[in-house]
PDB file of C-alpha atoms in Angstrom:
ATOM      1  CA  MET A   7      -3.537-173.586  62.562  1.00 94.00           C
ATOM      2  CA  ARG A   8      -7.032-172.123  62.520  1.00 96.00           C
ATOM      3  CA  LEU A   9      -6.904-168.708  64.171  1.00 96.00           C
ATOM      4  CA  VAL A  10      -9.250-165.822  64.929  1.00 97.00           C
ATOM      5  CA  LEU A  11      -7.957-162.260  65.353  1.00 96.00           C
ATOM      6  CA  LEU A  12     -10.223-160.144  67.566  1.00 95.00           C
ATOM      7  CA  GLY A  13     -10.060-156.427  68.171  1.00 94.00           C
ATOM      8  CA  PRO A  14     -11.676-153.096  67.305  1.00 93.00           C
ATOM      9  CA  PRO A  15     -11.414-151.443  63.869  1.00 89.00           C
ATOM     10  CA  GLY A  16      -7.958-149.951  63.332  1.00 89.00           C
ATOM     11  CA  VAL A  17      -6.128-152.127  65.863  1.00 93.00           C
ATOM     12  CA  GLY A  18      -4.045-153.839  63.177  1.00 90.00           C
ATOM     13  CA  LYS A  19      -5.798-157.167  62.605  1.00 91.00           C
ATOM     14  CA  GLY A  20      -5.379-156.939  58.831  1.00 86.00           C
ATOM     15  CA  THR A  21      -1.691-156.046  58.997  1.00 87.00           C
ATOM     16  CA  GLN A  22      -0.815-158.740  61.519  1.00 93.00           C
ATOM     17  CA  GLY A  23      -3.068-161.339  59.908  1.00 92.00           C
ATOM     18  CA  ARG A  24      -1.481-160.779  56.505  1.00 89.00           C
ATOM     19  CA  ARG A  25       2.004-161.261  57.986  1.00 93.00           C
ATOM     20  CA  LEU A  26       1.013-164.414  59.874  1.00 95.00           C
ATOM     21  CA  ALA A  27      -0.622-165.925  56.814  1.00 94.00           C
ATOM     22  CA  SER A  28       2.357-165.120  54.602  1.00 93.00           C
ATOM     23  CA  ASP A  29       4.957-166.441  57.043  1.00 95.00           C
ATOM     24  CA  HIS A  30       3.164-169.724  57.773  1.00 95.00           C
ATOM     25  CA  GLY A  31       1.354-170.547  54.533  1.00 95.00           C
ATOM     26  CA  TRP A  32      -2.124-170.039  55.978  1.00 96.00           C
ATOM     27  CA  ALA A  33      -5.044-168.463  54.141  1.00 95.00           C
ATOM     28  CA  LEU A  34      -5.926-164.929  55.217  1.00 93.00           C
ATOM     29  CA  ILE A  35      -9.704-164.677  55.314  1.00 92.00           C
ATOM     30  CA  SER A  36     -10.823-161.077  55.665  1.00 89.00           C
ATOM     31  CA  THR A  37     -14.583-160.731  55.684  1.00 84.00           C
ATOM     32  CA  GLY A  38     -14.182-156.995  55.090  1.00 79.00           C
ATOM     33  CA  GLU A  39     -12.276-157.640  51.873  1.00 81.00           C
ATOM     34  CA  MET A  40     -14.839-160.238  50.759  1.00 79.00           C
ATOM     35  CA  LEU A  41     -17.640-157.749  51.316  1.00 80.00           C
ATOM     36  CA  ARG A  42     -15.809-154.937  49.520  1.00 77.00           C
ATOM     37  CA  GLU A  43     -15.255-157.285  46.573  1.00 78.00           C
ATOM     38  CA  ALA A  44     -18.995-157.960  46.498  1.00 78.00           C
ATOM     39  CA  VAL A  45     -19.585-154.197  46.595  1.00 79.00           C
ATOM     40  CA  ALA A  46     -17.168-153.642  43.701  1.00 81.00           C
ATOM     41  CA  ARG A  47     -18.946-156.326  41.651  1.00 80.00           C
ATOM     42  CA  GLY A  48     -22.312-154.711  42.377  1.00 84.00           C
ATOM     43  CA  THR A  49     -23.942-157.920  43.617  1.00 78.00           C
ATOM     44  CA  ALA A  50     -27.183-157.806  45.613  1.00 77.00           C
ATOM     45  CA  LEU A  51     -25.165-158.672  48.727  1.00 73.00           C
ATOM     46  CA  GLY A  52     -22.682-155.937  47.861  1.00 78.00           C
ATOM     47  CA  VAL A  53     -25.350-153.253  47.473  1.00 81.00           C
ATOM     48  CA  GLU A  54     -26.957-154.117  50.822  1.00 78.00           C
ATOM     49  CA  ALA A  55     -23.576-154.464  52.543  1.00 76.00           C
ATOM     50  CA  GLN A  56     -22.482-151.054  51.211  1.00 81.00           C
ATOM     51  CA  LYS A  57     -25.474-149.348  52.801  1.00 82.00           C
ATOM     52  CA  ARG A  58     -24.775-150.951  56.162  1.00 79.00           C
ATOM     53  CA  MET A  59     -20.994-150.438  56.109  1.00 75.00           C
ATOM     54  CA  ASP A  60     -21.339-146.765  55.126  1.00 79.00           C
ATOM     55  CA  ALA A  61     -23.563-146.338  58.169  1.00 79.00           C
ATOM     56  CA  GLY A  62     -21.056-148.123  60.426  1.00 74.00           C
ATOM     57  CA  LEU A  63     -23.378-151.096  60.972  1.00 77.00           C
ATOM     58  CA  LEU A  64     -22.696-154.842  60.926  1.00 74.00           C
ATOM     59  CA  VAL A  65     -23.811-157.109  58.081  1.00 79.00           C
ATOM     60  CA  PRO A  66     -26.371-159.751  59.249  1.00 82.00           C
ATOM     61  CA  ASP A  67     -25.002-162.937  60.831  1.00 84.00           C
ATOM     62  CA  GLU A  68     -26.464-165.318  58.270  1.00 80.00           C
ATOM     63  CA  VAL A  69     -24.712-163.518  55.417  1.00 79.00           C
ATOM     64  CA  MET A  70     -21.328-163.523  57.148  1.00 84.00           C
ATOM     65  CA  ILE A  71     -21.637-167.164  58.249  1.00 86.00           C
ATOM     66  CA  GLY A  72     -22.403-168.225  54.686  1.00 83.00           C
ATOM     67  CA  LEU A  73     -19.412-166.302  53.310  1.00 81.00           C
ATOM     68  CA  VAL A  74     -17.035-167.831  55.849  1.00 89.00           C
ATOM     69  CA  ARG A  75     -18.414-171.353  55.410  1.00 88.00           C
ATOM     70  CA  ASP A  76     -17.743-171.207  51.666  1.00 84.00           C
ATOM     71  CA  ARG A  77     -14.355-169.513  51.984  1.00 88.00           C
ATOM     72  CA  THR A  78     -12.923-171.893  54.579  1.00 91.00           C
ATOM     73  CA  CYS A  79     -13.700-174.834  52.280  1.00 89.00           C
ATOM     74  CA  GLN A  80     -11.375-173.559  49.558  1.00 90.00           C
ATOM     75  CA  PRO A  81      -8.082-175.446  48.945  1.00 93.00           C
ATOM     76  CA  ASP A  82      -5.785-172.683  50.228  1.00 93.00           C
ATOM     77  CA  ALA A  83      -7.416-172.947  53.679  1.00 94.00           C
ATOM     78  CA  GLU A  84      -6.618-176.645  54.117  1.00 92.00           C
ATOM     79  CA  MET A  85      -3.289-175.925  55.866  1.00 92.00           C
ATOM     80  CA  GLY A  86      -4.881-173.366  58.173  1.00 94.00           C
ATOM     81  CA  PHE A  87      -6.375-169.898  58.093  1.00 96.00           C
ATOM     82  CA  VAL A  88      -6.448-166.552  59.860  1.00 96.00           C
ATOM     83  CA  LEU A  89      -9.910-165.033  60.279  1.00 95.00           C
ATOM     84  CA  ASP A  90      -9.982-161.225  60.321  1.00 92.00           C
ATOM     85  CA  GLY A  91     -13.413-159.715  60.893  1.00 86.00           C
ATOM     86  CA  PHE A  92     -15.203-162.906  61.905  1.00 91.00           C
ATOM     87  CA  PRO A  93     -16.735-163.784  64.265  1.00 93.00           C
ATOM     88  CA  ARG A  94     -18.181-160.452  65.368  1.00 87.00           C
ATOM     89  CA  THR A  95     -20.966-161.740  67.593  1.00 88.00           C
ATOM     90  CA  VAL A  96     -21.352-164.619  70.030  1.00 90.00           C
ATOM     91  CA  GLY A  97     -23.858-166.146  67.603  1.00 91.00           C
ATOM     92  CA  GLN A  98     -21.220-166.113  64.854  1.00 92.00           C
ATOM     93  CA  ALA A  99     -18.671-167.637  67.253  1.00 95.00           C
ATOM     94  CA  ASP A 100     -21.045-170.516  68.046  1.00 95.00           C
ATOM     95  CA  ALA A 101     -21.704-170.998  64.328  1.00 94.00           C
ATOM     96  CA  LEU A 102     -17.960-171.103  63.630  1.00 95.00           C
ATOM     97  CA  ASP A 103     -17.409-173.788  66.284  1.00 96.00           C
ATOM     98  CA  SER A 104     -20.293-175.853  64.912  1.00 96.00           C
ATOM     99  CA  MET A 105     -19.033-175.444  61.363  1.00 94.00           C
ATOM    100  CA  LEU A 106     -15.542-176.667  62.271  1.00 96.00           C
ATOM    101  CA  GLN A 107     -16.798-179.500  64.481  1.00 96.00           C
ATOM    102  CA  GLY A 108     -18.897-180.719  61.577  1.00 95.00           C
ATOM    103  CA  ARG A 109     -15.669-181.120  59.609  1.00 94.00           C
ATOM    104  CA  GLY A 110     -13.780-182.779  62.452  1.00 94.00           C
ATOM    105  CA  GLN A 111     -11.769-179.601  63.031  1.00 94.00           C
ATOM    106  CA  ARG A 112     -11.418-177.036  65.793  1.00 94.00           C
ATOM    107  CA  LEU A 113     -10.390-173.438  66.355  1.00 94.00           C
ATOM    108  CA  ASP A 114      -6.785-173.510  67.592  1.00 94.00           C
ATOM    109  CA  ALA A 115      -6.402-169.991  68.967  1.00 94.00           C
ATOM    110  CA  VAL A 116      -8.098-166.639  69.471  1.00 96.00           C
ATOM    111  CA  VAL A 117      -5.933-163.530  69.788  1.00 96.00           C
ATOM    112  CA  GLY A 118      -7.343-160.278  71.144  1.00 95.00           C
ATOM    113  CA  LEU A 119      -5.562-157.088  70.061  1.00 96.00           C
ATOM    114  CA  ALA A 120      -6.320-153.857  71.926  1.00 94.00           C
ATOM    115  CA  ALA A 121      -5.522-150.124  71.704  1.00 94.00           C
ATOM    116  CA  PRO A 122      -7.062-146.874  73.096  1.00 94.00           C
ATOM    117  CA  GLU A 123     -10.006-145.437  71.145  1.00 92.00           C
ATOM    118  CA  ASP A 124      -8.330-142.110  70.295  1.00 92.00           C
ATOM    119  CA  GLU A 125      -5.431-144.023  68.730  1.00 92.00           C
ATOM    120  CA  LEU A 126      -7.870-146.129  66.708  1.00 93.00           C
ATOM    121  CA  VAL A 127      -9.675-143.035  65.395  1.00 93.00           C
ATOM    122  CA  ARG A 128      -6.350-141.478  64.409  1.00 91.00           C
ATOM    123  CA  ARG A 129      -5.193-144.610  62.596  1.00 90.00           C
ATOM    124  CA  LEU A 130      -8.452-145.143  60.741  1.00 90.00           C
ATOM    125  CA  GLY A 131      -8.638-141.502  59.729  1.00 92.00           C
ATOM    126  CA  ALA A 132      -5.267-141.912  58.003  1.00 93.00           C
ATOM    127  CA  ARG A 133      -6.309-144.969  55.969  1.00 91.00           C
ATOM    128  CA  ARG A 134      -6.588-144.639  52.194  1.00 94.00           C
ATOM    129  CA  GLU A 135      -7.173-147.048  49.320  1.00 93.00           C
ATOM    130  CA  CYS A 136      -6.737-147.114  45.552  1.00 94.00           C
ATOM    131  CA  PRO A 137     -10.121-146.909  43.788  1.00 93.00           C
ATOM    132  CA  ALA A 138      -8.720-149.018  40.947  1.00 92.00           C
ATOM    133  CA  CYS A 139      -7.169-152.000  42.745  1.00 89.00           C
ATOM    134  CA  LYS A 140      -8.355-151.508  46.364  1.00 83.00           C
ATOM    135  CA  ARG A 141      -4.761-151.594  47.646  1.00 87.00           C
ATOM    136  CA  ALA A 142      -4.739-150.208  51.194  1.00 84.00           C
ATOM    137  CA  TYR A 143      -2.438-147.485  52.501  1.00 90.00           C
ATOM    138  CA  ASN A 144      -2.033-145.496  55.706  1.00 89.00           C
ATOM    139  CA  LEU A 145      -0.776-141.928  55.411  1.00 92.00           C
ATOM    140  CA  GLU A 146       1.140-142.307  58.683  1.00 84.00           C
ATOM    141  CA  SER A 147       2.485-145.846  58.762  1.00 80.00           C
ATOM    142  CA  ALA A 148       2.366-147.046  55.147  1.00 84.00           C
ATOM    143  CA  PRO A 149       1.832-144.144  52.722  1.00 93.00           C
ATOM    144  CA  PRO A 150       2.059-144.301  48.920  1.00 95.00           C
ATOM    145  CA  LYS A 151       5.541-143.542  47.598  1.00 95.00           C
ATOM    146  CA  ASP A 152       4.545-140.038  46.489  1.00 96.00           C
ATOM    147  CA  GLY A 153       2.030-139.539  49.293  1.00 93.00           C
ATOM    148  CA  ARG A 154      -0.963-139.193  46.945  1.00 95.00           C
ATOM    149  CA  HIS A 155      -1.124-141.793  44.186  1.00 97.00           C
ATOM    150  CA  CYS A 156      -1.305-145.593  44.176  1.00 96.00           C
ATOM    151  CA  ASP A 157       2.107-147.201  43.728  1.00 96.00           C
ATOM    152  CA  ASP A 158       0.579-149.654  41.232  1.00 95.00           C
ATOM    153  CA  HIS A 159      -1.588-147.073  39.440  1.00 96.00           C
ATOM    154  CA  PRO A 160       0.456-143.825  39.383  1.00 95.00           C
ATOM    155  CA  GLN A 161      -2.354-141.815  37.759  1.00 96.00           C
ATOM    156  CA  VAL A 162      -4.903-142.744  40.429  1.00 96.00           C
ATOM    157  CA  GLU A 163      -5.151-140.783  43.677  1.00 97.00           C
ATOM    158  CA  VAL A 164      -5.789-142.772  46.819  1.00 97.00           C
ATOM    159  CA  VAL A 165      -9.022-141.908  48.627  1.00 96.00           C
ATOM    160  CA  GLN A 166     -10.580-142.271  52.050  1.00 92.00           C
ATOM    161  CA  ARG A 167     -13.250-144.939  52.307  1.00 86.00           C
ATOM    162  CA  ALA A 168     -16.696-143.727  53.363  1.00 81.00           C
ATOM    163  CA  ASP A 169     -16.549-145.922  56.470  1.00 79.00           C
ATOM    164  CA  ASP A 170     -13.297-144.228  57.566  1.00 86.00           C
ATOM    165  CA  ALA A 171     -14.855-140.762  58.016  1.00 86.00           C
ATOM    166  CA  GLU A 172     -14.575-139.797  61.699  1.00 88.00           C
ATOM    167  CA  ALA A 173     -18.317-139.831  62.451  1.00 89.00           C
ATOM    168  CA  THR A 174     -18.610-143.297  60.937  1.00 89.00           C
ATOM    169  CA  ILE A 175     -15.484-144.477  62.770  1.00 90.00           C
ATOM    170  CA  ARG A 176     -17.054-143.458  66.079  1.00 91.00           C
ATOM    171  CA  ARG A 177     -20.226-145.367  65.192  1.00 90.00           C
ATOM    172  CA  ARG A 178     -18.185-148.430  64.183  1.00 89.00           C
ATOM    173  CA  LEU A 179     -16.366-148.368  67.519  1.00 93.00           C
ATOM    174  CA  GLU A 180     -19.671-148.017  69.356  1.00 92.00           C
ATOM    175  CA  VAL A 181     -21.054-151.030  67.433  1.00 88.00           C
ATOM    176  CA  TYR A 182     -17.863-152.944  68.254  1.00 90.00           C
ATOM    177  CA  ARG A 183     -18.246-152.245  71.977  1.00 92.00           C
ATOM    178  CA  ARG A 184     -21.869-153.337  71.922  1.00 90.00           C
ATOM    179  CA  GLU A 185     -21.754-156.304  69.525  1.00 86.00           C
ATOM    180  CA  THR A 186     -18.209-157.655  69.341  1.00 87.00           C
ATOM    181  CA  ALA A 187     -16.387-156.761  72.569  1.00 90.00           C
ATOM    182  CA  PRO A 188     -18.435-159.402  74.476  1.00 91.00           C
ATOM    183  CA  LEU A 189     -16.547-162.011  72.438  1.00 93.00           C
ATOM    184  CA  VAL A 190     -13.416-161.146  74.397  1.00 92.00           C
ATOM    185  CA  ASP A 191     -15.082-162.251  77.638  1.00 92.00           C
ATOM    186  CA  TYR A 192     -16.704-165.189  75.825  1.00 94.00           C
ATOM    187  CA  TYR A 193     -13.376-166.618  74.638  1.00 95.00           C
ATOM    188  CA  ARG A 194     -11.562-165.632  77.828  1.00 94.00           C
ATOM    189  CA  GLY A 195     -14.126-167.591  79.822  1.00 93.00           C
ATOM    190  CA  GLN A 196     -13.359-170.636  77.670  1.00 92.00           C
ATOM    191  CA  GLY A 197      -9.627-170.248  78.260  1.00 92.00           C
ATOM    192  CA  ARG A 198      -9.000-169.773  74.544  1.00 93.00           C
ATOM    193  CA  LEU A 199      -8.085-166.065  74.473  1.00 95.00           C
ATOM    194  CA  ARG A 200      -4.502-164.810  74.133  1.00 95.00           C
ATOM    195  CA  GLU A 201      -4.295-161.041  74.670  1.00 95.00           C
ATOM    196  CA  VAL A 202      -1.736-158.903  72.842  1.00 95.00           C
ATOM    197  CA  PRO A 203      -1.268-155.082  72.987  1.00 95.00           C
ATOM    198  CA  GLY A 204      -1.903-153.449  69.606  1.00 93.00           C
ATOM    199  CA  LEU A 205       0.286-150.428  70.361  1.00 91.00           C
ATOM    200  CA  GLY A 206       3.857-149.866  69.227  1.00 88.00           C
ATOM    201  CA  PRO A 207       5.767-150.576  66.005  1.00 88.00           C
ATOM    202  CA  VAL A 208       4.238-153.188  63.714  1.00 88.00           C
ATOM    203  CA  GLU A 209       7.277-155.481  64.058  1.00 93.00           C
ATOM    204  CA  GLU A 210       7.128-155.328  67.850  1.00 95.00           C
ATOM    205  CA  VAL A 211       3.435-156.234  67.876  1.00 95.00           C
ATOM    206  CA  TYR A 212       4.138-159.100  65.481  1.00 96.00           C
ATOM    207  CA  ARG A 213       6.883-160.498  67.712  1.00 96.00           C
ATOM    208  CA  THR A 214       4.588-160.381  70.743  1.00 96.00           C
ATOM    209  CA  LEU A 215       1.827-162.018  68.730  1.00 95.00           C
ATOM    210  CA  SER A 216       4.142-164.805  67.542  1.00 95.00           C
ATOM    211  CA  VAL A 217       5.241-165.519  71.103  1.00 95.00           C
ATOM    212  CA  ALA A 218       1.597-165.655  72.229  1.00 94.00           C
ATOM    213  CA  LEU A 219       0.864-168.180  69.476  1.00 93.00           C
ATOM    214  CA  GLU A 220       4.114-170.086  70.027  1.00 88.00           C
ATOM    215  CA  CYS A 221       4.813-169.977  66.310  1.00 78.00           C
TER     216      CYS A 221
END
């Protein structure tokens, strides 16, 4: 299955996408993680992406399309993939369809996750990551064992990413409403959207998501 997870920052796309990919043997393709890896390596793309992400802005379409085109060609994506963070614009959605059609493939499903903005700000404000290995935590729902240090690197304190500061979160949500939210109507109009509430326990959301996907 080739699947897109849509929804605002903090709604749980990464958590649910990781579980889906693990349970079904699909590749999890997170454009956010690919960009952060480029940032960590200090590539030209990474430096430019860092500036834009720290400001709560989107990375240009042509960069994201190129990343996804290359990543979806890798062997682990042959059995299917879950896209988290792409597409983010209608232009990217059209490019994704064209890309897949050129390979004789199609997008099987689009799932839209939703939650109130105040809940999203609260969730994102609680996110932390290990500077050493980039492992993600959430101080409320998935904290480190001791509440401060990475489970895999006990001497390293987890930190808040620059793009998870509240002012930046608000800007990211504003960009989402302006740039990405129209995709919900775009896919709904095509009859391809399956809508799932992003509120409640993670397991409950996952069950609802699995029912929506019939998997």
